[in-house]
């Protein structure tokens, strides 16, 4: 591990690794490039007074999990438990936990926040100062951001939620209790990441009524960002991708679409909207190179990130427009059109979700049927079938959007 060799490990406000009980559980483990394994591992128990232990009912595979699957994120160890989106039942709590109790059904935030630092107090939860032990991130980025479940030791090395049980630090802030019985686990698990991340994208881009909006990427995050944009009054909302089933999903919710394999997004948008779009959102991220230039340079390790989609966003947005970067970026990229960004007077904002900030607002919209994200859920697998589920999701076949992993629960 790079940060261990360089002595970059930092102190955190909670233990990144749990104490284990004598019991065992099944979990999805990182096994190397394009390899996940389901194995029996020790079950966690309450480790700190602010902890809860959750019996996981459902988890899901995120597009960002595919970065791990392709071994594209540094500081992954074989045997790390994957997953940062889950819903479950509280089975144990620490002595300082006050807002949840045993037996409660809860959604777990993908972001691990302490709730007490300066950034948490301003509801910028993914910028938490105290939950990430990675000095490598601090060394690479200048500061470190919040810890995440199941997302490498670059974000703290916390075991993830694609397992039968999960230890949740700072449970009062990182668990959302659910009293509404009518909401299924399939819908609730989307509150861990997809729903607040896509809402956050709209907030970053300041999407509002009658704005012309472009969304690059028609995965679950991109499609839900488009759905929120429509709900906020944007028109038109244009989704750019190449996968026919995903473009059809975008059209089914009221979006216009551009297939970048058969059409040039810049040409189409410039001809249709000569002034450009009011706001655009990059939901693609670093790993998907469209041009041979970025494909070669990433292969040769001359850059870590492709910015083909982000570059198109910069060219397609109007002068003075807004760009939100919600797709994951990792390190550095070549050929960035910084001149266009500066001279056009663009506002560019990015960052991980402020999950806890948006939870209650989104939950209210789910309960009142203002929004229905069920169109995202296309496949179900048991936890034991995780390898097959990852392969399907990675290959983007069979109309796959969101894959739910149902944990194989056992009697207490």
mmCIF file of C-alpha atoms in Angstrom:
data_model
loop_
_atom_site.group_PDB
_atom_site.id
_atom_site.type_symbol
_atom_site.label_atom_id
_atom_site.label_comp_id
_atom_site.label_asym_id
_atom_site.label_seq_id
_atom_site.Cartn_x
_atom_site.Cartn_y
_atom_site.Cartn_z
ATOM 1 C CA UNK A 1 0.000 0.000 0.000
ATOM 2 C CA UNK A 2 1.423 3.338 -1.097
ATOM 3 C CA UNK A 3 0.251 5.339 1.885
ATOM 4 C CA UNK A 4 1.605 2.777 4.335
ATOM 5 C CA UNK A 5 4.991 2.770 2.607
ATOM 6 C CA UNK A 6 5.104 6.570 2.646
ATOM 7 C CA UNK A 7 3.746 6.798 6.188
ATOM 8 C CA UNK A 8 0.700 8.790 5.103
ATOM 9 C CA UNK A 9 -2.006 7.134 7.218
ATOM 10 C CA UNK A 10 -3.947 9.735 9.250
ATOM 11 C CA UNK A 11 -5.949 9.620 12.464
ATOM 12 C CA UNK A 12 -9.745 9.554 12.206
ATOM 13 C CA UNK A 13 -12.595 10.309 14.576
ATOM 14 C CA UNK A 14 -13.726 6.668 14.494
ATOM 15 C CA UNK A 15 -12.233 3.234 13.878
ATOM 16 C CA UNK A 16 -12.101 2.437 10.180
ATOM 17 C CA UNK A 17 -12.077 -1.295 10.935
ATOM 18 C CA UNK A 18 -14.659 -2.933 13.201
ATOM 19 C CA UNK A 19 -14.186 -5.316 16.064
ATOM 20 C CA UNK A 20 -15.501 -8.701 14.990
ATOM 21 C CA UNK A 21 -17.906 -10.988 16.778
ATOM 22 C CA UNK A 22 -17.444 -14.737 16.821
ATOM 23 C CA UNK A 23 -20.122 -15.133 14.147
ATOM 24 C CA UNK A 24 -19.613 -15.287 10.398
ATOM 25 C CA UNK A 25 -21.439 -13.693 7.472
ATOM 26 C CA UNK A 26 -21.372 -13.713 3.692
ATOM 27 C CA UNK A 27 -19.898 -10.714 1.894
ATOM 28 C CA UNK A 28 -18.838 -9.622 -1.592
ATOM 29 C CA UNK A 29 -15.055 -9.242 -1.674
ATOM 30 C CA UNK A 30 -12.714 -7.557 -4.117
ATOM 31 C CA UNK A 31 -10.608 -10.254 -5.763
ATOM 32 C CA UNK A 32 -8.598 -8.268 -8.294
ATOM 33 C CA UNK A 33 -9.259 -7.000 -11.799
ATOM 34 C CA UNK A 34 -12.811 -7.977 -12.869
ATOM 35 C CA UNK A 35 -13.057 -10.421 -10.000
ATOM 36 C CA UNK A 36 -15.443 -10.377 -7.054
ATOM 37 C CA UNK A 37 -15.935 -13.278 -4.682
ATOM 38 C CA UNK A 38 -18.581 -14.147 -2.116
ATOM 39 C CA UNK A 39 -17.008 -15.605 0.992
ATOM 40 C CA UNK A 40 -17.638 -16.142 4.678
ATOM 41 C CA UNK A 41 -15.983 -13.427 6.745
ATOM 42 C CA UNK A 42 -16.214 -12.350 10.398
ATOM 43 C CA UNK A 43 -19.339 -10.421 11.287
ATOM 44 C CA UNK A 44 -18.804 -6.921 12.739
ATOM 45 C CA UNK A 45 -20.094 -5.776 16.083
ATOM 46 C CA UNK A 46 -20.446 -2.383 17.751
ATOM 47 C CA UNK A 47 -16.924 -0.982 17.992
ATOM 48 C CA UNK A 48 -17.463 2.638 19.082
ATOM 49 C CA UNK A 49 -20.223 4.176 21.243
ATOM 50 C CA UNK A 50 -21.695 5.952 18.183
ATOM 51 C CA UNK A 51 -21.928 2.775 16.067
ATOM 52 C CA UNK A 52 -24.832 0.707 14.863
ATOM 53 C CA UNK A 53 -24.763 -2.716 13.239
ATOM 54 C CA UNK A 54 -27.214 -3.225 10.399
ATOM 55 C CA UNK A 55 -28.613 -6.496 9.113
ATOM 56 C CA UNK A 56 -28.568 -5.737 5.394
ATOM 57 C CA UNK A 57 -31.777 -6.437 3.486
ATOM 58 C CA UNK A 58 -30.749 -5.060 0.097
ATOM 59 C CA UNK A 59 -27.693 -3.489 -1.461
ATOM 60 C CA UNK A 60 -26.888 -2.518 -5.008
ATOM 61 C CA UNK A 61 -24.028 -2.138 -7.462
ATOM 62 C CA UNK A 62 -23.084 1.432 -8.344
ATOM 63 C CA UNK A 63 -21.427 2.623 -11.529
ATOM 64 C CA UNK A 64 -18.519 3.748 -9.379
ATOM 65 C CA UNK A 65 -18.168 0.167 -8.110
ATOM 66 C CA UNK A 66 -17.145 -0.691 -11.654
ATOM 67 C CA UNK A 67 -14.061 1.491 -11.213
ATOM 68 C CA UNK A 68 -13.083 -0.856 -8.388
ATOM 69 C CA UNK A 69 -14.093 -3.887 -10.458
ATOM 70 C CA UNK A 70 -11.620 -2.766 -13.131
ATOM 71 C CA UNK A 71 -8.964 -2.091 -10.497
ATOM 72 C CA UNK A 72 -8.875 1.572 -11.554
ATOM 73 C CA UNK A 73 -8.937 3.053 -8.033
ATOM 74 C CA UNK A 74 -5.712 2.951 -5.995
ATOM 75 C CA UNK A 75 -5.437 1.472 -2.522
ATOM 76 C CA UNK A 76 -7.756 -1.498 -3.022
ATOM 77 C CA UNK A 77 -6.806 -4.679 -1.188
ATOM 78 C CA UNK A 78 -7.910 -8.165 -2.081
ATOM 79 C CA UNK A 79 -10.513 -9.176 0.458
ATOM 80 C CA UNK A 80 -11.979 -5.683 0.908
ATOM 81 C CA UNK A 81 -15.776 -5.802 1.268
ATOM 82 C CA UNK A 82 -17.471 -3.854 -1.526
ATOM 83 C CA UNK A 83 -20.606 -1.736 -1.645
ATOM 84 C CA UNK A 84 -21.739 1.688 -0.460
ATOM 85 C CA UNK A 85 -25.524 1.541 -0.939
ATOM 86 C CA UNK A 86 -27.747 -0.464 1.386
ATOM 87 C CA UNK A 87 -30.885 -0.641 3.495
ATOM 88 C CA UNK A 88 -31.365 -2.887 6.500
ATOM 89 C CA UNK A 89 -32.570 -3.512 10.039
ATOM 90 C CA UNK A 90 -30.755 -2.244 13.118
ATOM 91 C CA UNK A 91 -29.590 -5.184 15.245
ATOM 92 C CA UNK A 92 -27.201 -3.447 17.657
ATOM 93 C CA UNK A 93 -26.423 0.105 18.746
ATOM 94 C CA UNK A 94 -23.719 1.788 20.785
ATOM 95 C CA UNK A 95 -24.334 3.580 24.053
ATOM 96 C CA UNK A 96 -24.303 7.047 22.442
ATOM 97 C CA UNK A 97 -26.808 6.322 19.648
ATOM 98 C CA UNK A 98 -30.075 8.210 20.149
ATOM 99 C CA UNK A 99 -32.064 8.500 16.912
ATOM 100 C CA UNK A 100 -32.427 4.831 15.959
ATOM 101 C CA UNK A 101 -33.134 1.652 17.891
ATOM 102 C CA UNK A 102 -32.958 -2.082 17.380
ATOM 103 C CA UNK A 103 -35.580 -3.240 14.905
ATOM 104 C CA UNK A 104 -35.704 0.008 12.931
ATOM 105 C CA UNK A 105 -35.468 -0.194 9.160
ATOM 106 C CA UNK A 106 -32.828 2.299 8.028
ATOM 107 C CA UNK A 107 -31.145 3.597 4.902
ATOM 108 C CA UNK A 108 -27.371 3.894 5.246
ATOM 109 C CA UNK A 109 -25.578 6.862 3.681
ATOM 110 C CA UNK A 110 -22.810 5.999 1.247
ATOM 111 C CA UNK A 111 -20.837 8.907 2.738
ATOM 112 C CA UNK A 112 -19.532 8.501 6.292
ATOM 113 C CA UNK A 113 -19.861 11.831 8.104
ATOM 114 C CA UNK A 114 -19.027 12.693 11.699
ATOM 115 C CA UNK A 115 -21.735 15.345 12.025
ATOM 116 C CA UNK A 116 -19.525 17.598 14.158
ATOM 117 C CA UNK A 117 -16.764 19.078 11.992
ATOM 118 C CA UNK A 118 -17.004 22.441 10.254
ATOM 119 C CA UNK A 119 -18.070 20.949 6.929
ATOM 120 C CA UNK A 120 -20.678 18.651 8.468
ATOM 121 C CA UNK A 121 -22.166 21.610 10.346
ATOM 122 C CA UNK A 122 -22.704 23.365 7.001
ATOM 123 C CA UNK A 123 -24.249 20.136 5.594
ATOM 124 C CA UNK A 124 -21.322 19.546 3.231
ATOM 125 C CA UNK A 125 -21.201 15.977 4.476
ATOM 126 C CA UNK A 126 -18.997 14.474 1.753
ATOM 127 C CA UNK A 127 -16.324 16.985 2.758
ATOM 128 C CA UNK A 128 -16.197 15.706 6.357
ATOM 129 C CA UNK A 129 -12.806 16.431 7.891
ATOM 130 C CA UNK A 130 -12.524 13.502 10.276
ATOM 131 C CA UNK A 131 -13.673 10.144 8.849
ATOM 132 C CA UNK A 132 -11.021 9.402 6.212
ATOM 133 C CA UNK A 133 -7.665 7.971 7.268
ATOM 134 C CA UNK A 134 -6.080 8.365 3.823
ATOM 135 C CA UNK A 135 -3.055 10.602 3.897
ATOM 136 C CA UNK A 136 -2.533 9.633 0.259
ATOM 137 C CA UNK A 137 -5.701 11.500 -0.659
ATOM 138 C CA UNK A 138 -4.541 14.511 1.343
ATOM 139 C CA UNK A 139 -1.140 14.320 -0.342
ATOM 140 C CA UNK A 140 -2.743 13.994 -3.790
ATOM 141 C CA UNK A 141 -5.595 16.505 -3.464
ATOM 142 C CA UNK A 142 -4.395 18.948 -0.832
ATOM 143 C CA UNK A 143 -7.121 17.875 1.609
ATOM 144 C CA UNK A 144 -8.920 14.623 2.242
ATOM 145 C CA UNK A 145 -12.659 14.224 1.895
ATOM 146 C CA UNK A 146 -15.080 12.010 3.815
ATOM 147 C CA UNK A 147 -14.789 8.284 4.281
ATOM 148 C CA UNK A 148 -16.964 6.024 2.138
ATOM 149 C CA UNK A 149 -18.207 2.504 2.671
ATOM 150 C CA UNK A 150 -16.556 -0.170 0.550
ATOM 151 C CA UNK A 151 -14.589 2.179 -1.666
ATOM 152 C CA UNK A 152 -10.880 1.541 -1.205
ATOM 153 C CA UNK A 153 -8.405 2.737 1.396
ATOM 154 C CA UNK A 154 -8.242 6.041 -0.474
ATOM 155 C CA UNK A 155 -11.547 6.781 1.270
ATOM 156 C CA UNK A 156 -10.747 5.143 4.588
ATOM 157 C CA UNK A 157 -10.896 1.426 3.867
ATOM 158 C CA UNK A 158 -14.262 0.911 5.587
ATOM 159 C CA UNK A 159 -15.915 -2.468 4.921
ATOM 160 C CA UNK A 160 -18.884 -2.080 2.575
ATOM 161 C CA UNK A 161 -22.556 -2.951 2.511
ATOM 162 C CA UNK A 162 -22.620 -5.796 -0.037
ATOM 163 C CA UNK A 163 -22.721 -8.140 2.907
ATOM 164 C CA UNK A 164 -25.142 -9.642 5.379
ATOM 165 C CA UNK A 165 -24.136 -7.167 8.103
ATOM 166 C CA UNK A 166 -22.586 -3.711 8.183
ATOM 167 C CA UNK A 167 -21.104 -1.643 10.975
ATOM 168 C CA UNK A 168 -22.121 2.024 10.606
ATOM 169 C CA UNK A 169 -20.018 4.653 12.433
ATOM 170 C CA UNK A 170 -21.795 7.782 13.701
ATOM 171 C CA UNK A 171 -25.103 6.016 13.215
ATOM 172 C CA UNK A 172 -27.220 8.991 14.267
ATOM 173 C CA UNK A 173 -25.990 10.977 11.270
ATOM 174 C CA UNK A 174 -25.385 8.137 8.770
ATOM 175 C CA UNK A 175 -28.619 6.159 9.201
ATOM 176 C CA UNK A 176 -32.049 7.397 8.111
ATOM 177 C CA UNK A 177 -34.885 5.635 9.986
ATOM 178 C CA UNK A 178 -37.847 4.691 7.787
ATOM 179 C CA UNK A 179 -41.361 4.451 9.213
ATOM 180 C CA UNK A 180 -43.190 4.256 5.875
ATOM 181 C CA UNK A 181 -43.986 0.582 5.321
ATOM 182 C CA UNK A 182 -45.216 1.119 1.748
ATOM 183 C CA UNK A 183 -41.745 1.990 0.476
ATOM 184 C CA UNK A 184 -39.941 -1.123 -0.742
ATOM 185 C CA UNK A 185 -36.320 -1.925 -0.007
ATOM 186 C CA UNK A 186 -35.669 -1.585 -3.747
ATOM 187 C CA UNK A 187 -36.727 2.065 -3.625
ATOM 188 C CA UNK A 188 -35.157 2.829 -0.268
ATOM 189 C CA UNK A 189 -31.710 1.584 -1.265
ATOM 190 C CA UNK A 190 -31.666 4.319 -3.903
ATOM 191 C CA UNK A 191 -31.632 6.838 -1.035
ATOM 192 C CA UNK A 192 -28.106 5.708 -0.171
ATOM 193 C CA UNK A 193 -26.632 7.262 -3.301
ATOM 194 C CA UNK A 194 -28.570 7.465 -6.565
ATOM 195 C CA UNK A 195 -31.370 9.786 -5.497
ATOM 196 C CA UNK A 196 -29.318 12.261 -3.436
ATOM 197 C CA UNK A 197 -26.391 12.194 -5.886
ATOM 198 C CA UNK A 198 -28.608 13.061 -8.833
ATOM 199 C CA UNK A 199 -30.400 15.740 -6.816
ATOM 200 C CA UNK A 200 -26.999 17.129 -5.824
ATOM 201 C CA UNK A 201 -26.088 17.303 -9.524
ATOM 202 C CA UNK A 202 -29.112 19.507 -10.161
ATOM 203 C CA UNK A 203 -28.187 21.684 -7.198
ATOM 204 C CA UNK A 204 -24.611 22.080 -8.441
ATOM 205 C CA UNK A 205 -25.844 23.048 -11.911
ATOM 206 C CA UNK A 206 -28.562 25.284 -10.418
ATOM 207 C CA UNK A 207 -31.173 23.698 -12.681
ATOM 208 C CA UNK A 208 -34.506 25.486 -12.587
ATOM 209 C CA UNK A 209 -37.622 26.236 -14.597
ATOM 210 C CA UNK A 210 -37.341 26.496 -18.410
ATOM 211 C CA UNK A 211 -33.585 25.918 -18.501
ATOM 212 C CA UNK A 212 -32.175 23.992 -21.440
ATOM 213 C CA UNK A 213 -30.210 21.143 -19.884
ATOM 214 C CA UNK A 214 -27.818 18.504 -21.198
ATOM 215 C CA UNK A 215 -26.962 15.299 -19.334
ATOM 216 C CA UNK A 216 -23.897 13.323 -20.448
ATOM 217 C CA UNK A 217 -24.311 9.669 -19.442
ATOM 218 C CA UNK A 218 -27.524 7.635 -19.234
ATOM 219 C CA UNK A 219 -26.657 5.310 -16.396
ATOM 220 C CA UNK A 220 -28.786 5.366 -13.230
ATOM 221 C CA UNK A 221 -27.259 8.654 -12.034
ATOM 222 C CA UNK A 222 -27.654 10.354 -15.407
ATOM 223 C CA UNK A 223 -31.228 9.164 -15.881
ATOM 224 C CA UNK A 224 -32.249 10.207 -12.389
ATOM 225 C CA UNK A 225 -30.542 13.578 -12.839
ATOM 226 C CA UNK A 226 -32.625 13.992 -15.985
ATOM 227 C CA UNK A 227 -35.779 13.015 -14.094
ATOM 228 C CA UNK A 228 -35.076 15.556 -11.353
ATOM 229 C CA UNK A 229 -34.292 18.227 -13.968
ATOM 230 C CA UNK A 230 -37.675 17.668 -15.598
ATOM 231 C CA UNK A 231 -39.371 17.815 -12.208
ATOM 232 C CA UNK A 232 -37.637 21.131 -11.557
ATOM 233 C CA UNK A 233 -39.112 22.526 -14.784
ATOM 234 C CA UNK A 234 -36.180 22.232 -17.189
ATOM 235 C CA UNK A 235 -37.096 21.960 -20.872
ATOM 236 C CA UNK A 236 -35.739 20.425 -22.930
ATOM 237 C CA UNK A 237 -33.568 17.892 -21.139
ATOM 238 C CA UNK A 238 -31.157 16.235 -23.572
ATOM 239 C CA UNK A 239 -29.416 12.978 -22.648
ATOM 240 C CA UNK A 240 -26.224 11.914 -24.441
ATOM 241 C CA UNK A 241 -25.143 8.253 -24.499
ATOM 242 C CA UNK A 242 -24.594 5.394 -26.948
ATOM 243 C CA UNK A 243 -26.511 2.472 -25.424
ATOM 244 C CA UNK A 244 -29.908 2.130 -27.168
ATOM 245 C CA UNK A 245 -31.774 0.714 -24.159
ATOM 246 C CA UNK A 246 -30.586 3.559 -21.944
ATOM 247 C CA UNK A 247 -31.461 6.188 -24.525
ATOM 248 C CA UNK A 248 -34.909 4.601 -24.765
ATOM 249 C CA UNK A 249 -35.219 4.841 -20.972
ATOM 250 C CA UNK A 250 -34.375 8.546 -21.234
ATOM 251 C CA UNK A 251 -37.041 9.061 -23.880
ATOM 252 C CA UNK A 252 -39.576 7.176 -21.776
ATOM 253 C CA UNK A 253 -39.316 9.793 -19.023
ATOM 254 C CA UNK A 254 -39.632 12.725 -21.424
ATOM 255 C CA UNK A 255 -36.075 13.524 -22.524
ATOM 256 C CA UNK A 256 -34.588 14.174 -25.925
ATOM 257 C CA UNK A 257 -31.597 11.985 -26.745
ATOM 258 C CA UNK A 258 -28.388 12.018 -28.760
ATOM 259 C CA UNK A 259 -26.546 8.816 -29.627
ATOM 260 C CA UNK A 260 -22.952 9.980 -29.843
ATOM 261 C CA UNK A 261 -21.977 6.992 -31.993
ATOM 262 C CA UNK A 262 -24.257 8.160 -34.803
ATOM 263 C CA UNK A 263 -24.501 11.908 -34.103
ATOM 264 C CA UNK A 264 -22.048 14.608 -33.078
ATOM 265 C CA UNK A 265 -23.466 16.124 -29.857
ATOM 266 C CA UNK A 266 -21.747 19.469 -30.417
ATOM 267 C CA UNK A 267 -23.069 19.762 -33.972
ATOM 268 C CA UNK A 268 -26.622 18.751 -33.035
ATOM 269 C CA UNK A 269 -26.798 21.080 -30.048
ATOM 270 C CA UNK A 270 -25.204 24.021 -31.853
ATOM 271 C CA UNK A 271 -27.602 23.688 -34.793
ATOM 272 C CA UNK A 272 -30.647 23.357 -32.546
ATOM 273 C CA UNK A 273 -29.676 25.790 -29.789
ATOM 274 C CA UNK A 274 -27.166 28.255 -31.260
ATOM 275 C CA UNK A 275 -26.594 30.004 -27.925
ATOM 276 C CA UNK A 276 -25.845 26.688 -26.224
ATOM 277 C CA UNK A 277 -27.411 24.946 -23.251
ATOM 278 C CA UNK A 278 -28.049 26.749 -19.973
ATOM 279 C CA UNK A 279 -26.615 23.954 -17.850
ATOM 280 C CA UNK A 280 -24.938 20.608 -18.419
ATOM 281 C CA UNK A 281 -24.108 17.706 -16.128
ATOM 282 C CA UNK A 282 -21.243 15.250 -16.628
ATOM 283 C CA UNK A 283 -22.420 11.911 -15.248
ATOM 284 C CA UNK A 284 -19.755 9.908 -17.109
ATOM 285 C CA UNK A 285 -16.461 10.365 -15.297
ATOM 286 C CA UNK A 286 -12.866 9.412 -15.844
ATOM 287 C CA UNK A 287 -12.848 5.856 -17.187
ATOM 288 C CA UNK A 288 -14.746 6.172 -20.461
ATOM 289 C CA UNK A 289 -12.561 7.465 -23.274
ATOM 290 C CA UNK A 290 -14.337 8.260 -26.538
ATOM 291 C CA UNK A 291 -11.333 9.566 -28.487
ATOM 292 C CA UNK A 292 -8.317 7.494 -29.476
ATOM 293 C CA UNK A 293 -6.092 10.175 -27.931
ATOM 294 C CA UNK A 294 -7.402 9.692 -24.407
ATOM 295 C CA UNK A 295 -7.704 5.927 -24.864
ATOM 296 C CA UNK A 296 -4.017 5.659 -25.760
ATOM 297 C CA UNK A 297 -2.824 8.064 -23.083
ATOM 298 C CA UNK A 298 -4.774 6.272 -20.349
ATOM 299 C CA UNK A 299 -3.431 2.923 -21.542
ATOM 300 C CA UNK A 300 0.134 4.257 -21.455
ATOM 301 C CA UNK A 301 -0.433 5.813 -17.987
ATOM 302 C CA UNK A 302 0.185 9.280 -19.413
ATOM 303 C CA UNK A 303 -3.014 10.388 -17.715
ATOM 304 C CA UNK A 304 -5.402 8.835 -15.214
ATOM 305 C CA UNK A 305 -8.614 10.390 -16.504
ATOM 306 C CA UNK A 306 -10.325 10.796 -19.852
ATOM 307 C CA UNK A 307 -12.149 14.113 -20.207
ATOM 308 C CA UNK A 308 -13.897 13.555 -23.536
ATOM 309 C CA UNK A 309 -17.360 13.988 -22.029
ATOM 310 C CA UNK A 310 -16.376 16.942 -19.866
ATOM 311 C CA UNK A 311 -14.817 18.663 -22.876
ATOM 312 C CA UNK A 312 -18.052 18.245 -24.825
ATOM 313 C CA UNK A 313 -19.939 19.715 -21.880
ATOM 314 C CA UNK A 314 -17.695 22.789 -21.940
ATOM 315 C CA UNK A 315 -18.204 23.289 -25.674
ATOM 316 C CA UNK A 316 -21.992 22.715 -25.577
ATOM 317 C CA UNK A 317 -22.925 24.946 -22.643
ATOM 318 C CA UNK A 318 -23.710 28.598 -23.296
ATOM 319 C CA UNK A 319 -21.469 31.500 -22.347
ATOM 320 C CA UNK A 320 -21.946 32.113 -18.642
ATOM 321 C CA UNK A 321 -23.532 28.677 -18.241
ATOM 322 C CA UNK A 322 -23.249 26.102 -15.474
ATOM 323 C CA UNK A 323 -21.455 22.753 -15.489
ATOM 324 C CA UNK A 324 -21.890 20.132 -12.777
ATOM 325 C CA UNK A 325 -19.388 17.282 -12.548
ATOM 326 C CA UNK A 326 -21.011 14.385 -10.730
ATOM 327 C CA UNK A 327 -19.261 11.518 -12.547
ATOM 328 C CA UNK A 328 -16.153 10.338 -10.716
ATOM 329 C CA UNK A 329 -12.758 11.789 -11.582
ATOM 330 C CA UNK A 330 -9.582 10.492 -10.024
ATOM 331 C CA UNK A 331 -6.355 12.282 -10.862
ATOM 332 C CA UNK A 332 -5.205 14.266 -13.867
ATOM 333 C CA UNK A 333 -6.030 14.593 -17.562
ATOM 334 C CA UNK A 334 -4.393 15.982 -20.670
ATOM 335 C CA UNK A 335 -5.913 18.292 -23.297
ATOM 336 C CA UNK A 336 -8.268 20.025 -20.876
ATOM 337 C CA UNK A 337 -9.967 22.980 -22.664
ATOM 338 C CA UNK A 338 -9.203 25.438 -19.900
ATOM 339 C CA UNK A 339 -9.246 28.339 -22.338
ATOM 340 C CA UNK A 340 -12.837 27.666 -23.369
ATOM 341 C CA UNK A 341 -13.869 27.230 -19.750
ATOM 342 C CA UNK A 342 -12.297 30.535 -18.696
ATOM 343 C CA UNK A 343 -13.155 32.683 -21.706
ATOM 344 C CA UNK A 344 -16.797 31.540 -21.762
ATOM 345 C CA UNK A 345 -17.194 32.583 -18.127
ATOM 346 C CA UNK A 346 -18.456 29.189 -17.012
ATOM 347 C CA UNK A 347 -19.323 28.139 -13.489
ATOM 348 C CA UNK A 348 -17.996 24.621 -12.898
ATOM 349 C CA UNK A 349 -18.834 22.761 -9.703
ATOM 350 C CA UNK A 350 -18.327 19.171 -8.657
ATOM 351 C CA UNK A 351 -18.205 16.888 -5.679
ATOM 352 C CA UNK A 352 -19.684 13.848 -4.037
ATOM 353 C CA UNK A 353 -23.214 13.855 -2.681
ATOM 354 C CA UNK A 354 -24.376 15.580 0.493
ATOM 355 C CA UNK A 355 -26.551 12.558 1.223
ATOM 356 C CA UNK A 356 -27.885 13.523 4.635
ATOM 357 C CA UNK A 357 -28.703 17.078 3.510
ATOM 358 C CA UNK A 358 -31.247 15.879 0.947
ATOM 359 C CA UNK A 359 -32.596 12.706 2.590
ATOM 360 C CA UNK A 360 -35.765 14.024 4.176
ATOM 361 C CA UNK A 361 -36.750 16.178 1.203
ATOM 362 C CA UNK A 362 -36.394 13.250 -1.180
ATOM 363 C CA UNK A 363 -38.126 10.852 1.210
ATOM 364 C CA UNK A 364 -41.103 13.215 1.378
ATOM 365 C CA UNK A 365 -41.281 13.243 -2.433
ATOM 366 C CA UNK A 366 -41.208 9.439 -2.516
ATOM 367 C CA UNK A 367 -43.956 9.143 0.084
ATOM 368 C CA UNK A 368 -46.152 11.711 -1.694
ATOM 369 C CA UNK A 369 -45.580 10.049 -5.096
ATOM 370 C CA UNK A 370 -44.053 13.192 -6.588
ATOM 371 C CA UNK A 371 -41.323 11.021 -8.050
ATOM 372 C CA UNK A 372 -41.093 7.321 -8.892
ATOM 373 C CA UNK A 373 -37.567 5.997 -9.482
ATOM 374 C CA UNK A 374 -38.662 2.380 -9.920
ATOM 375 C CA UNK A 375 -37.883 2.551 -13.658
ATOM 376 C CA UNK A 376 -34.198 2.366 -12.710
ATOM 377 C CA UNK A 377 -34.475 -1.078 -11.109
ATOM 378 C CA UNK A 378 -34.095 -3.762 -13.739
ATOM 379 C CA UNK A 379 -32.442 -6.817 -12.168
ATOM 380 C CA UNK A 380 -32.365 -8.734 -8.886
ATOM 381 C CA UNK A 381 -29.736 -11.197 -7.711
ATOM 382 C CA UNK A 382 -28.958 -12.938 -4.471
ATOM 383 C CA UNK A 383 -25.803 -11.920 -2.655
ATOM 384 C CA UNK A 384 -24.263 -15.245 -3.665
ATOM 385 C CA UNK A 385 -24.758 -14.313 -7.335
ATOM 386 C CA UNK A 386 -22.760 -11.082 -7.030
ATOM 387 C CA UNK A 387 -20.117 -12.152 -9.549
ATOM 388 C CA UNK A 388 -22.770 -12.715 -12.211
ATOM 389 C CA UNK A 389 -24.448 -9.427 -11.295
ATOM 390 C CA UNK A 390 -21.203 -7.461 -11.605
ATOM 391 C CA UNK A 391 -20.476 -9.034 -14.992
ATOM 392 C CA UNK A 392 -23.926 -8.120 -16.319
ATOM 393 C CA UNK A 393 -23.723 -4.564 -14.995
ATOM 394 C CA UNK A 394 -20.241 -4.071 -16.404
ATOM 395 C CA UNK A 395 -21.201 -5.325 -19.857
ATOM 396 C CA UNK A 396 -24.330 -3.106 -19.896
ATOM 397 C CA UNK A 397 -26.448 -5.741 -21.628
ATOM 398 C CA UNK A 398 -30.033 -6.954 -21.219
ATOM 399 C CA UNK A 399 -31.262 -3.411 -20.578
ATOM 400 C CA UNK A 400 -29.541 -3.325 -17.204
ATOM 401 C CA UNK A 401 -29.739 -0.128 -15.179
ATOM 402 C CA UNK A 402 -29.798 -0.871 -11.469
ATOM 403 C CA UNK A 403 -29.028 -4.279 -9.971
ATOM 404 C CA UNK A 404 -30.354 -5.121 -6.513
ATOM 405 C CA UNK A 405 -28.473 -7.658 -4.384
ATOM 406 C CA UNK A 406 -30.725 -9.336 -1.846
ATOM 407 C CA UNK A 407 -28.777 -10.587 1.140
ATOM 408 C CA UNK A 408 -29.235 -14.255 2.074
ATOM 409 C CA UNK A 409 -30.483 -13.604 5.576
ATOM 410 C CA UNK A 410 -30.232 -16.144 8.364
ATOM 411 C CA UNK A 411 -32.086 -16.488 11.612
ATOM 412 C CA UNK A 412 -30.594 -14.589 14.527
#
